[in-house]
PDB file of C-alpha atoms in Angstrom:
ATOM      1  CA  UNK A1234      -2.447 -22.205  10.849  1.00  0.00           C
ATOM      2  CA  UNK A1235       0.674 -23.764   9.349  1.00  0.00           C
ATOM      3  CA  UNK A1236       2.224 -20.290   8.965  1.00  0.00           C
ATOM      4  CA  UNK A1237       2.659 -20.083  12.742  1.00  0.00           C
ATOM      5  CA  UNK A1238       3.922 -23.628  13.286  1.00  0.00           C
ATOM      6  CA  UNK A1239       7.558 -22.587  13.064  1.00  0.00           C
ATOM      7  CA  UNK A1240       9.815 -20.390  15.161  1.00  0.00           C
ATOM      8  CA  UNK A1241      10.337 -18.005  12.242  1.00  0.00           C
ATOM      9  CA  UNK A1242       6.594 -17.639  11.744  1.00  0.00           C
ATOM     10  CA  UNK A1243       6.055 -16.788  15.388  1.00  0.00           C
ATOM     11  CA  UNK A1244       8.883 -14.369  15.951  1.00  0.00           C
ATOM     12  CA  UNK A1245       9.697 -12.428  12.827  1.00  0.00           C
ATOM     13  CA  UNK A1246       8.460 -10.296  10.000  1.00  0.00           C
ATOM     14  CA  UNK A1247      10.520 -10.979   6.902  1.00  0.00           C
ATOM     15  CA  UNK A1248      11.535  -8.216   4.528  1.00  0.00           C
ATOM     16  CA  UNK A1249      13.558  -8.040   1.336  1.00  0.00           C
ATOM     17  CA  UNK A1250      15.715  -4.994   0.632  1.00  0.00           C
ATOM     18  CA  UNK A1251      15.637  -4.155  -3.075  1.00  0.00           C
ATOM     19  CA  UNK A1252      17.957  -1.657  -4.746  1.00  0.00           C
ATOM     20  CA  UNK A1253      17.398   0.509  -7.798  1.00  0.00           C
ATOM     21  CA  UNK A1254      19.922  -1.704  -9.608  1.00  0.00           C
ATOM     22  CA  UNK A1255      17.816  -4.805  -8.924  1.00  0.00           C
ATOM     23  CA  UNK A1256      14.629  -3.095 -10.084  1.00  0.00           C
ATOM     24  CA  UNK A1257      16.370  -2.025 -13.302  1.00  0.00           C
ATOM     25  CA  UNK A1258      17.423  -5.655 -13.805  1.00  0.00           C
ATOM     26  CA  UNK A1259      13.785  -6.714 -13.367  1.00  0.00           C
ATOM     27  CA  UNK A1260      12.580  -4.119 -15.854  1.00  0.00           C
ATOM     28  CA  UNK A1261      15.236  -5.053 -18.420  1.00  0.00           C
ATOM     29  CA  UNK A1262      14.933  -8.843 -17.793  1.00  0.00           C
ATOM     30  CA  UNK A1263      18.590  -9.225 -16.817  1.00  0.00           C
ATOM     31  CA  UNK A1264      20.498 -11.680 -14.649  1.00  0.00           C
ATOM     32  CA  UNK A1265      21.045 -10.985 -10.950  1.00  0.00           C
ATOM     33  CA  UNK A1266      23.913 -12.257  -8.843  1.00  0.00           C
ATOM     34  CA  UNK A1267      23.205 -13.547  -5.319  1.00  0.00           C
ATOM     35  CA  UNK A1268      26.157 -12.612  -3.101  1.00  0.00           C
ATOM     36  CA  UNK A1269      27.316 -14.603  -0.096  1.00  0.00           C
ATOM     37  CA  UNK A1270      27.513 -12.568   3.105  1.00  0.00           C
ATOM     38  CA  UNK A1271      30.498 -14.537   4.404  1.00  0.00           C
ATOM     39  CA  UNK A1272      33.074 -13.863   1.681  1.00  0.00           C
ATOM     40  CA  UNK A1273      31.355 -11.572  -0.834  1.00  0.00           C
ATOM     41  CA  UNK A1274      31.532 -14.111  -3.664  1.00  0.00           C
ATOM     42  CA  UNK A1275      28.710 -14.969  -6.047  1.00  0.00           C
ATOM     43  CA  UNK A1276      26.635 -17.882  -4.737  1.00  0.00           C
ATOM     44  CA  UNK A1277      24.597 -18.203  -7.939  1.00  0.00           C
ATOM     45  CA  UNK A1278      23.084 -16.167 -10.745  1.00  0.00           C
ATOM     46  CA  UNK A1279      19.312 -16.027 -11.292  1.00  0.00           C
ATOM     47  CA  UNK A1280      16.912 -14.163 -13.551  1.00  0.00           C
ATOM     48  CA  UNK A1281      15.864 -10.959 -11.810  1.00  0.00           C
ATOM     49  CA  UNK A1282      12.267 -11.216 -13.039  1.00  0.00           C
ATOM     50  CA  UNK A1283      11.933 -14.779 -11.817  1.00  0.00           C
ATOM     51  CA  UNK A1284      13.207 -13.826  -8.356  1.00  0.00           C
ATOM     52  CA  UNK A1285      10.871 -10.802  -8.281  1.00  0.00           C
ATOM     53  CA  UNK A1286       7.930 -13.043  -9.220  1.00  0.00           C
ATOM     54  CA  UNK A1287       8.787 -15.428  -6.368  1.00  0.00           C
ATOM     55  CA  UNK A1288       8.868 -12.532  -3.902  1.00  0.00           C
ATOM     56  CA  UNK A1289       5.520 -11.276  -5.188  1.00  0.00           C
ATOM     57  CA  UNK A1290       3.896 -14.690  -5.034  1.00  0.00           C
ATOM     58  CA  UNK A1291       5.115 -15.249  -1.464  1.00  0.00           C
ATOM     59  CA  UNK A1292       3.719 -11.879  -0.375  1.00  0.00           C
ATOM     60  CA  UNK A1293       0.378 -12.708  -2.023  1.00  0.00           C
ATOM     61  CA  UNK A1294       0.268 -16.169  -0.462  1.00  0.00           C
ATOM     62  CA  UNK A1295       1.186 -15.366   3.144  1.00  0.00           C
ATOM     63  CA  UNK A1296       1.797 -11.589   3.510  1.00  0.00           C
ATOM     64  CA  UNK A1297       5.585 -12.075   3.773  1.00  0.00           C
ATOM     65  CA  UNK A1298       8.041 -10.727   2.736  1.00  0.00           C
ATOM     66  CA  UNK A1299       7.639  -7.001   2.866  1.00  0.00           C
ATOM     67  CA  UNK A1300       9.672  -4.838   0.497  1.00  0.00           C
ATOM     68  CA  UNK A1301      12.106  -2.121   1.526  1.00  0.00           C
ATOM     69  CA  UNK A1302      13.153   0.115  -1.352  1.00  0.00           C
ATOM     70  CA  UNK A1303      16.694   0.595  -0.099  1.00  0.00           C
ATOM     71  CA  UNK A1304      17.957   3.402  -2.311  1.00  0.00           C
ATOM     72  CA  UNK A1305      14.740   5.428  -2.078  1.00  0.00           C
ATOM     73  CA  UNK A1306      14.648   5.100   1.717  1.00  0.00           C
ATOM     74  CA  UNK A1307      18.221   6.373   1.955  1.00  0.00           C
ATOM     75  CA  UNK A1308      17.682   9.175  -0.561  1.00  0.00           C
ATOM     76  CA  UNK A1309      15.080  10.621   1.854  1.00  0.00           C
ATOM     77  CA  UNK A1310      17.185   9.844   4.951  1.00  0.00           C
ATOM     78  CA  UNK A1311      17.729  13.002   7.041  1.00  0.00           C
ATOM     79  CA  UNK A1312      20.877  11.696   8.780  1.00  0.00           C
ATOM     80  CA  UNK A1313      23.038   9.703   6.356  1.00  0.00           C
ATOM     81  CA  UNK A1314      26.072  10.935   8.270  1.00  0.00           C
ATOM     82  CA  UNK A1315      25.029   8.504  10.997  1.00  0.00           C
ATOM     83  CA  UNK A1316      25.052   5.559   8.587  1.00  0.00           C
ATOM     84  CA  UNK A1317      22.700   4.113   6.004  1.00  0.00           C
ATOM     85  CA  UNK A1318      19.255   2.852   6.931  1.00  0.00           C
ATOM     86  CA  UNK A1319      19.390  -0.928   6.517  1.00  0.00           C
ATOM     87  CA  UNK A1320      16.245  -2.092   8.250  1.00  0.00           C
ATOM     88  CA  UNK A1321      13.091  -1.065  10.028  1.00  0.00           C
ATOM     89  CA  UNK A1322      11.015  -2.003  13.014  1.00  0.00           C
ATOM     90  CA  UNK A1323       8.721  -5.038  12.398  1.00  0.00           C
ATOM     91  CA  UNK A1324       5.765  -2.882  11.308  1.00  0.00           C
ATOM     92  CA  UNK A1325       8.042  -0.958   8.907  1.00  0.00           C
ATOM     93  CA  UNK A1326       6.961   2.594   9.704  1.00  0.00           C
ATOM     94  CA  UNK A1327      10.275   3.578  11.321  1.00  0.00           C
ATOM     95  CA  UNK A1328      13.341   3.863   9.096  1.00  0.00           C
ATOM     96  CA  UNK A1329      16.565   5.080  10.675  1.00  0.00           C
ATOM     97  CA  UNK A1330      20.116   4.022  11.556  1.00  0.00           C
ATOM     98  CA  UNK A1331      20.745   0.982  13.744  1.00  0.00           C
ATOM     99  CA  UNK A1332      20.286   1.293  17.519  1.00  0.00           C
ATOM    100  CA  UNK A1333      17.759   4.114  17.423  1.00  0.00           C
ATOM    101  CA  UNK A1334      14.146   4.174  18.609  1.00  0.00           C
ATOM    102  CA  UNK A1335      11.045   6.241  18.021  1.00  0.00           C
ATOM    103  CA  UNK A1336       8.052   7.054  20.240  1.00  0.00           C
ATOM    104  CA  UNK A1337       4.740   6.906  18.393  1.00  0.00           C
ATOM    105  CA  UNK A1338       1.446   8.785  18.634  1.00  0.00           C
ATOM    106  CA  UNK A1339      -1.360   8.700  16.089  1.00  0.00           C
ATOM    107  CA  UNK A1340      -4.332  11.036  15.655  1.00  0.00           C
ATOM    108  CA  UNK A1341      -7.779   9.687  14.709  1.00  0.00           C
ATOM    109  CA  UNK A1342      -8.543  11.662  11.538  1.00  0.00           C
ATOM    110  CA  UNK A1343     -12.289  11.126  11.820  1.00  0.00           C
ATOM    111  CA  UNK A1344     -12.425  13.165  15.042  1.00  0.00           C
ATOM    112  CA  UNK A1345     -11.504  16.245  12.969  1.00  0.00           C
ATOM    113  CA  UNK A1346     -14.468  15.778  10.587  1.00  0.00           C
ATOM    114  CA  UNK A1347     -17.314  17.918  11.891  1.00  0.00           C
ATOM    115  CA  UNK A1348     -20.535  19.078  10.224  1.00  0.00           C
ATOM    116  CA  UNK A1349     -19.437  17.824   6.839  1.00  0.00           C
ATOM    117  CA  UNK A1350     -16.059  19.609   6.871  1.00  0.00           C
ATOM    118  CA  UNK A1351     -12.542  18.688   7.943  1.00  0.00           C
ATOM    119  CA  UNK A1352     -11.306  20.914  10.780  1.00  0.00           C
ATOM    120  CA  UNK A1353      -7.912  21.865   9.381  1.00  0.00           C
ATOM    121  CA  UNK A1354      -7.208  24.428  12.118  1.00  0.00           C
ATOM    122  CA  UNK A1355      -7.806  21.824  14.847  1.00  0.00           C
ATOM    123  CA  UNK A1356      -5.648  19.319  12.958  1.00  0.00           C
ATOM    124  CA  UNK A1357      -2.729  21.781  12.791  1.00  0.00           C
ATOM    125  CA  UNK A1358      -3.104  22.606  16.500  1.00  0.00           C
ATOM    126  CA  UNK A1359      -3.136  18.903  17.425  1.00  0.00           C
ATOM    127  CA  UNK A1360      -0.056  18.294  15.272  1.00  0.00           C
ATOM    128  CA  UNK A1361       1.867  21.068  17.043  1.00  0.00           C
ATOM    129  CA  UNK A1362       0.732  19.886  20.480  1.00  0.00           C
ATOM    130  CA  UNK A1363       1.668  16.268  19.882  1.00  0.00           C
ATOM    131  CA  UNK A1364       5.048  17.143  18.371  1.00  0.00           C
ATOM    132  CA  UNK A1365       5.892  18.951  21.617  1.00  0.00           C
ATOM    133  CA  UNK A1366       4.507  16.048  23.665  1.00  0.00           C
ATOM    134  CA  UNK A1367       6.605  13.493  21.806  1.00  0.00           C
ATOM    135  CA  UNK A1368       9.717  15.652  22.153  1.00  0.00           C
ATOM    136  CA  UNK A1369       9.171  15.652  25.932  1.00  0.00           C
ATOM    137  CA  UNK A1370       8.635  11.892  25.870  1.00  0.00           C
ATOM    138  CA  UNK A1371      12.133  11.237  24.497  1.00  0.00           C
ATOM    139  CA  UNK A1372      13.615  11.970  27.922  1.00  0.00           C
ATOM    140  CA  UNK A1373      10.824  10.095  29.741  1.00  0.00           C
ATOM    141  CA  UNK A1374      10.972   6.894  27.706  1.00  0.00           C
ATOM    142  CA  UNK A1375      12.665   3.648  28.684  1.00  0.00           C
ATOM    143  CA  UNK A1376      14.891   1.910  26.141  1.00  0.00           C
ATOM    144  CA  UNK A1377      16.039  -1.712  25.862  1.00  0.00           C
ATOM    145  CA  UNK A1378      19.772  -0.924  25.858  1.00  0.00           C
ATOM    146  CA  UNK A1379      22.231   1.809  26.731  1.00  0.00           C
ATOM    147  CA  UNK A1380      23.218   2.172  23.063  1.00  0.00           C
ATOM    148  CA  UNK A1381      19.631   2.688  21.919  1.00  0.00           C
ATOM    149  CA  UNK A1382      19.003   5.199  24.707  1.00  0.00           C
ATOM    150  CA  UNK A1383      22.114   7.206  23.788  1.00  0.00           C
ATOM    151  CA  UNK A1384      21.329   7.331  20.061  1.00  0.00           C
ATOM    152  CA  UNK A1385      17.708   8.221  20.828  1.00  0.00           C
ATOM    153  CA  UNK A1386      18.974  11.252  22.751  1.00  0.00           C
ATOM    154  CA  UNK A1387      21.403  12.042  19.934  1.00  0.00           C
ATOM    155  CA  UNK A1388      18.731  12.032  17.202  1.00  0.00           C
ATOM    156  CA  UNK A1389      15.470  12.533  19.132  1.00  0.00           C
ATOM    157  CA  UNK A1390      13.359  10.824  16.458  1.00  0.00           C
ATOM    158  CA  UNK A1391       9.586  11.247  16.783  1.00  0.00           C
ATOM    159  CA  UNK A1392       6.740   9.271  15.246  1.00  0.00           C
ATOM    160  CA  UNK A1393       3.619  11.419  15.004  1.00  0.00           C
ATOM    161  CA  UNK A1394       1.074   9.899  12.636  1.00  0.00           C
ATOM    162  CA  UNK A1395      -2.601   9.357  11.996  1.00  0.00           C
ATOM    163  CA  UNK A1396      -5.129   6.539  11.858  1.00  0.00           C
ATOM    164  CA  UNK A1397      -8.538   6.005  10.239  1.00  0.00           C
ATOM    165  CA  UNK A1398      -7.949   7.561   6.815  1.00  0.00           C
ATOM    166  CA  UNK A1399     -10.311   4.897   5.446  1.00  0.00           C
ATOM    167  CA  UNK A1400     -13.027   5.883   7.908  1.00  0.00           C
ATOM    168  CA  UNK A1401     -12.613   9.562   7.031  1.00  0.00           C
ATOM    169  CA  UNK A1402     -12.849   8.897   3.300  1.00  0.00           C
ATOM    170  CA  UNK A1403     -15.994   6.790   3.745  1.00  0.00           C
ATOM    171  CA  UNK A1404     -17.656   9.527   5.794  1.00  0.00           C
ATOM    172  CA  UNK A1405     -16.714  12.110   3.172  1.00  0.00           C
ATOM    173  CA  UNK A1406     -18.122   9.914   0.404  1.00  0.00           C
ATOM    174  CA  UNK A1407     -14.773   9.580  -1.343  1.00  0.00           C
ATOM    175  CA  UNK A1408     -13.478   6.355  -2.853  1.00  0.00           C
ATOM    176  CA  UNK A1409     -10.408   4.955  -1.137  1.00  0.00           C
ATOM    177  CA  UNK A1410      -8.934   4.059  -4.532  1.00  0.00           C
ATOM    178  CA  UNK A1411      -9.765   7.340  -6.262  1.00  0.00           C
ATOM    179  CA  UNK A1412      -7.763  10.407  -7.341  1.00  0.00           C
ATOM    180  CA  UNK A1413      -9.675  12.487  -4.773  1.00  0.00           C
ATOM    181  CA  UNK A1414      -8.997   9.993  -1.977  1.00  0.00           C
ATOM    182  CA  UNK A1415      -5.294   9.825  -2.742  1.00  0.00           C
ATOM    183  CA  UNK A1416      -5.017  13.618  -3.086  1.00  0.00           C
ATOM    184  CA  UNK A1417      -6.748  14.189   0.264  1.00  0.00           C
ATOM    185  CA  UNK A1418      -4.511  11.596   1.930  1.00  0.00           C
ATOM    186  CA  UNK A1419      -1.428  13.270   0.437  1.00  0.00           C
ATOM    187  CA  UNK A1420      -2.552  16.705   1.593  1.00  0.00           C
ATOM    188  CA  UNK A1421      -3.284  15.549   5.151  1.00  0.00           C
ATOM    189  CA  UNK A1422       0.104  13.825   5.317  1.00  0.00           C
ATOM    190  CA  UNK A1423       1.921  16.871   3.900  1.00  0.00           C
ATOM    191  CA  UNK A1424       0.236  19.215   6.393  1.00  0.00           C
ATOM    192  CA  UNK A1425       0.998  16.967   9.364  1.00  0.00           C
ATOM    193  CA  UNK A1426       4.643  16.410   8.435  1.00  0.00           C
ATOM    194  CA  UNK A1427       5.341  20.010   7.441  1.00  0.00           C
ATOM    195  CA  UNK A1428       3.767  21.426  10.609  1.00  0.00           C
ATOM    196  CA  UNK A1429       5.606  18.871  12.753  1.00  0.00           C
ATOM    197  CA  UNK A1430       9.018  19.743  11.269  1.00  0.00           C
ATOM    198  CA  UNK A1431       8.253  23.460  11.591  1.00  0.00           C
ATOM    199  CA  UNK A1432       7.367  22.919  15.254  1.00  0.00           C
ATOM    200  CA  UNK A1433      10.582  20.941  15.703  1.00  0.00           C
ATOM    201  CA  UNK A1434      12.543  23.862  14.248  1.00  0.00           C
ATOM    202  CA  UNK A1435      10.784  26.241  16.642  1.00  0.00           C
ATOM    203  CA  UNK A1436      11.836  24.045  19.563  1.00  0.00           C
ATOM    204  CA  UNK A1437      15.385  23.998  18.222  1.00  0.00           C
ATOM    205  CA  UNK A1438      15.319  27.805  18.420  1.00  0.00           C
ATOM    206  CA  UNK A1439      14.635  27.504  22.155  1.00  0.00           C
ATOM    207  CA  UNK A1440      16.486  24.313  23.115  1.00  0.00           C
ATOM    208  CA  UNK A1441      19.039  23.781  20.363  1.00  0.00           C
ATOM    209  CA  UNK A1442      19.056  21.273  17.517  1.00  0.00           C
ATOM    210  CA  UNK A1443      19.461  17.544  18.147  1.00  0.00           C
ATOM    211  CA  UNK A1444      23.126  16.656  18.857  1.00  0.00           C
ATOM    212  CA  UNK A1445      23.586  14.878  15.512  1.00  0.00           C
ATOM    213  CA  UNK A1446      22.243  17.807  13.469  1.00  0.00           C
ATOM    214  CA  UNK A1447      25.466  19.665  12.680  1.00  0.00           C
ATOM    215  CA  UNK A1448      26.952  16.631  10.941  1.00  0.00           C
ATOM    216  CA  UNK A1449      23.762  16.111   8.912  1.00  0.00           C
ATOM    217  CA  UNK A1450      22.491  19.674   8.382  1.00  0.00           C
ATOM    218  CA  UNK A1451      23.110  19.823   4.633  1.00  0.00           C
ATOM    219  CA  UNK A1452      21.469  16.416   4.104  1.00  0.00           C
ATOM    220  CA  UNK A1453      18.450  17.213   6.257  1.00  0.00           C
ATOM    221  CA  UNK A1454      17.796  20.575   4.608  1.00  0.00           C
ATOM    222  CA  UNK A1455      18.014  18.899   1.189  1.00  0.00           C
ATOM    223  CA  UNK A1456      15.341  16.404   2.276  1.00  0.00           C
ATOM    224  CA  UNK A1457      13.167  19.240   3.630  1.00  0.00           C
ATOM    225  CA  UNK A1458      13.518  21.097   0.308  1.00  0.00           C
ATOM    226  CA  UNK A1459      12.459  17.963  -1.571  1.00  0.00           C
ATOM    227  CA  UNK A1460       9.393  17.596   0.665  1.00  0.00           C
ATOM    228  CA  UNK A1461       8.521  21.247   0.053  1.00  0.00           C
ATOM    229  CA  UNK A1462       8.926  20.772  -3.692  1.00  0.00           C
ATOM    230  CA  UNK A1463       6.519  17.821  -3.571  1.00  0.00           C
ATOM    231  CA  UNK A1464       3.996  19.804  -1.520  1.00  0.00           C
ATOM    232  CA  UNK A1465       4.056  22.437  -4.258  1.00  0.00           C
ATOM    233  CA  UNK A1466       3.035  19.737  -6.748  1.00  0.00           C
ATOM    234  CA  UNK A1467       6.210  19.921  -8.810  1.00  0.00           C
ATOM    235  CA  UNK A1468       7.243  17.033 -11.042  1.00  0.00           C
ATOM    236  CA  UNK A1469      10.878  18.170 -11.333  1.00  0.00           C
ATOM    237  CA  UNK A1470      13.498  20.083  -9.380  1.00  0.00           C
ATOM    238  CA  UNK A1471      14.372  17.419  -6.798  1.00  0.00           C
ATOM    239  CA  UNK A1472      17.870  17.124  -5.337  1.00  0.00           C
ATOM    240  CA  UNK A1473      19.796  13.854  -5.057  1.00  0.00           C
ATOM    241  CA  UNK A1474      16.932  11.534  -6.075  1.00  0.00           C
ATOM    242  CA  UNK A1475      17.147   8.818  -8.730  1.00  0.00           C
ATOM    243  CA  UNK A1476      13.440   8.041  -8.353  1.00  0.00           C
ATOM    244  CA  UNK A1477      11.233  11.114  -8.389  1.00  0.00           C
ATOM    245  CA  UNK A1478       8.300  11.110  -5.945  1.00  0.00           C
ATOM    246  CA  UNK A1479       4.633  11.468  -6.786  1.00  0.00           C
ATOM    247  CA  UNK A1480       3.964  15.127  -5.913  1.00  0.00           C
ATOM    248  CA  UNK A1481       0.872  16.400  -4.132  1.00  0.00           C
ATOM    249  CA  UNK A1482      -2.114  16.359  -6.509  1.00  0.00           C
ATOM    250  CA  UNK A1483      -3.498  19.892  -6.163  1.00  0.00           C
ATOM    251  CA  UNK A1484      -6.160  19.503  -8.827  1.00  0.00           C
ATOM    252  CA  UNK A1485      -7.958  16.495  -7.342  1.00  0.00           C
ATOM    253  CA  UNK A1486      -7.774  17.498  -3.675  1.00  0.00           C
ATOM    254  CA  UNK A1487     -11.399  17.942  -2.512  1.00  0.00           C
ATOM    255  CA  UNK A1488     -10.377  20.503   0.129  1.00  0.00           C
ATOM    256  CA  UNK A1489      -8.229  23.214  -1.440  1.00  0.00           C
ATOM    257  CA  UNK A1490      -7.543  24.838   1.930  1.00  0.00           C
ATOM    258  CA  UNK A1491      -5.401  21.809   2.777  1.00  0.00           C
ATOM    259  CA  UNK A1492      -3.277  22.416  -0.332  1.00  0.00           C
ATOM    260  CA  UNK A1493      -2.556  25.952   0.804  1.00  0.00           C
ATOM    261  CA  UNK A1494      -1.788  24.751   4.326  1.00  0.00           C
ATOM    262  CA  UNK A1495       0.588  22.080   3.010  1.00  0.00           C
ATOM    263  CA  UNK A1496       2.589  24.619   1.012  1.00  0.00           C
ATOM    264  CA  UNK A1497       2.775  27.150   3.847  1.00  0.00           C
ATOM    265  CA  UNK A1498       3.718  24.455   6.391  1.00  0.00           C
ATOM    266  CA  UNK A1499       6.695  23.354   4.299  1.00  0.00           C
ATOM    267  CA  UNK A1500       7.675  26.978   3.617  1.00  0.00           C
ATOM    268  CA  UNK A1501       7.805  27.493   7.369  1.00  0.00           C
ATOM    269  CA  UNK A1502       9.599  24.211   8.039  1.00  0.00           C
ATOM    270  CA  UNK A1503      12.365  25.152   5.595  1.00  0.00           C
ATOM    271  CA  UNK A1504      12.679  28.778   6.720  1.00  0.00           C
ATOM    272  CA  UNK A1505      12.785  27.921  10.423  1.00  0.00           C
ATOM    273  CA  UNK A1506      15.054  24.933   9.798  1.00  0.00           C
ATOM    274  CA  UNK A1507      17.566  27.064   7.931  1.00  0.00           C
ATOM    275  CA  UNK A1508      17.552  29.490  10.862  1.00  0.00           C
ATOM    276  CA  UNK A1509      17.511  27.151  13.881  1.00  0.00           C
ATOM    277  CA  UNK A1510      18.082  23.604  12.646  1.00  0.00           C
ATOM    278  CA  UNK A1511      15.698  20.954  13.941  1.00  0.00           C
ATOM    279  CA  UNK A1512      15.162  19.519  17.400  1.00  0.00           C
ATOM    280  CA  UNK A1513      14.317  16.107  15.932  1.00  0.00           C
ATOM    281  CA  UNK A1514      15.932  14.085  13.143  1.00  0.00           C
ATOM    282  CA  UNK A1515      12.515  12.714  12.229  1.00  0.00           C
ATOM    283  CA  UNK A1516       9.028  13.960  13.040  1.00  0.00           C
ATOM    284  CA  UNK A1517       6.367  11.683  11.547  1.00  0.00           C
ATOM    285  CA  UNK A1518       5.533   8.112  10.562  1.00  0.00           C
ATOM    286  CA  UNK A1519       2.363   6.310   9.487  1.00  0.00           C
ATOM    287  CA  UNK A1520       2.143   3.292  11.776  1.00  0.00           C
ATOM    288  CA  UNK A1521      -0.334   0.428  11.194  1.00  0.00           C
ATOM    289  CA  UNK A1522      -2.050   1.350  14.529  1.00  0.00           C
ATOM    290  CA  UNK A1523      -3.432  -2.171  14.807  1.00  0.00           C
ATOM    291  CA  UNK A1524      -3.701  -1.983  18.600  1.00  0.00           C
ATOM    292  CA  UNK A1525      -4.259   1.683  19.449  1.00  0.00           C
ATOM    293  CA  UNK A1526      -6.672   2.010  16.528  1.00  0.00           C
ATOM    294  CA  UNK A1527      -9.031  -0.306  18.398  1.00  0.00           C
ATOM    295  CA  UNK A1528      -8.691   1.726  21.603  1.00  0.00           C
ATOM    296  CA  UNK A1529      -9.396   4.936  19.643  1.00  0.00           C
ATOM    297  CA  UNK A1530     -12.523   3.348  18.113  1.00  0.00           C
ATOM    298  CA  UNK A1531     -11.185   3.677  14.564  1.00  0.00           C
ATOM    299  CA  UNK A1532     -13.044   2.009  11.712  1.00  0.00           C
ATOM    300  CA  UNK A1533      -9.762   1.511   9.859  1.00  0.00           C
ATOM    301  CA  UNK A1534      -6.126   1.404  10.958  1.00  0.00           C
ATOM    302  CA  UNK A1535      -3.246   3.634   9.793  1.00  0.00           C
ATOM    303  CA  UNK A1536      -3.353   4.204   6.050  1.00  0.00           C
ATOM    304  CA  UNK A1537      -5.230   1.004   5.183  1.00  0.00           C
ATOM    305  CA  UNK A1538      -8.692   0.664   3.709  1.00  0.00           C
ATOM    306  CA  UNK A1539     -11.526  -1.039   5.579  1.00  0.00           C
ATOM    307  CA  UNK A1540     -10.997  -4.788   5.391  1.00  0.00           C
ATOM    308  CA  UNK A1541     -13.750  -7.371   4.687  1.00  0.00           C
ATOM    309  CA  UNK A1542     -16.818  -5.144   4.852  1.00  0.00           C
ATOM    310  CA  UNK A1543     -18.990  -8.181   4.122  1.00  0.00           C
TER     311      UNK A1543
END
């Protein structure tokens, strides 16, 4: 189609970084200054809401641009001592400083659904196993440049995730856009991430923390505490956040055992992290899984719903 008739359409995903200040200007219908990169002067002043509407219309019309919530991304950044996160990979699951890389692996959630029940014990075991596997893969991977290889060794970022949440919800008879569906998705994500960080801390006890940990320890533990607070379903008590997260919805989760697992996983991640540090600056991502999802025979991709059923 015409969208692919240009070089930019063929070779890029376009994203817009928006700050909390810009979003406040949108909410309050204020002006917004567009700043030139070359000399830092104001190129022109526009209405924030009008610019926001243009971005929204473009995304609706052709799926570009994506939005990166700059201040929120950096508030949850485990290694701000290495520099602010300014961009992502094209699929947007990996957020970290420039010249780093992340090896991915995603679990098919539907394979853990057996005899009408989600196998939480198997899910935790798989999460631990794949965290170790990805940690090993850091030293086995090939990187496109010396700089990226070095920073990958320095931060040892991992990308464990899952696919087929839509397929799981359909098989469980839960609406994708329902409180129960969102609560289950939140619980599964909290369990996976908490267990993965706890496993990373265990490995740090044996092998040492990642080389960049000492400089970022206070920041990373703050982020871990915020994750734990969210897993406990708390609306307040977060550290260093201007925008509070949506906490785990305990009440609507259809499998209460997952709520208990989420809380205990983050308890362990924090306790072990305080003792040993972490082997990896990052443990999990939710990738789109557009390619491997097909190989794994998934009905749906990463976190997306089933598309065009009819």
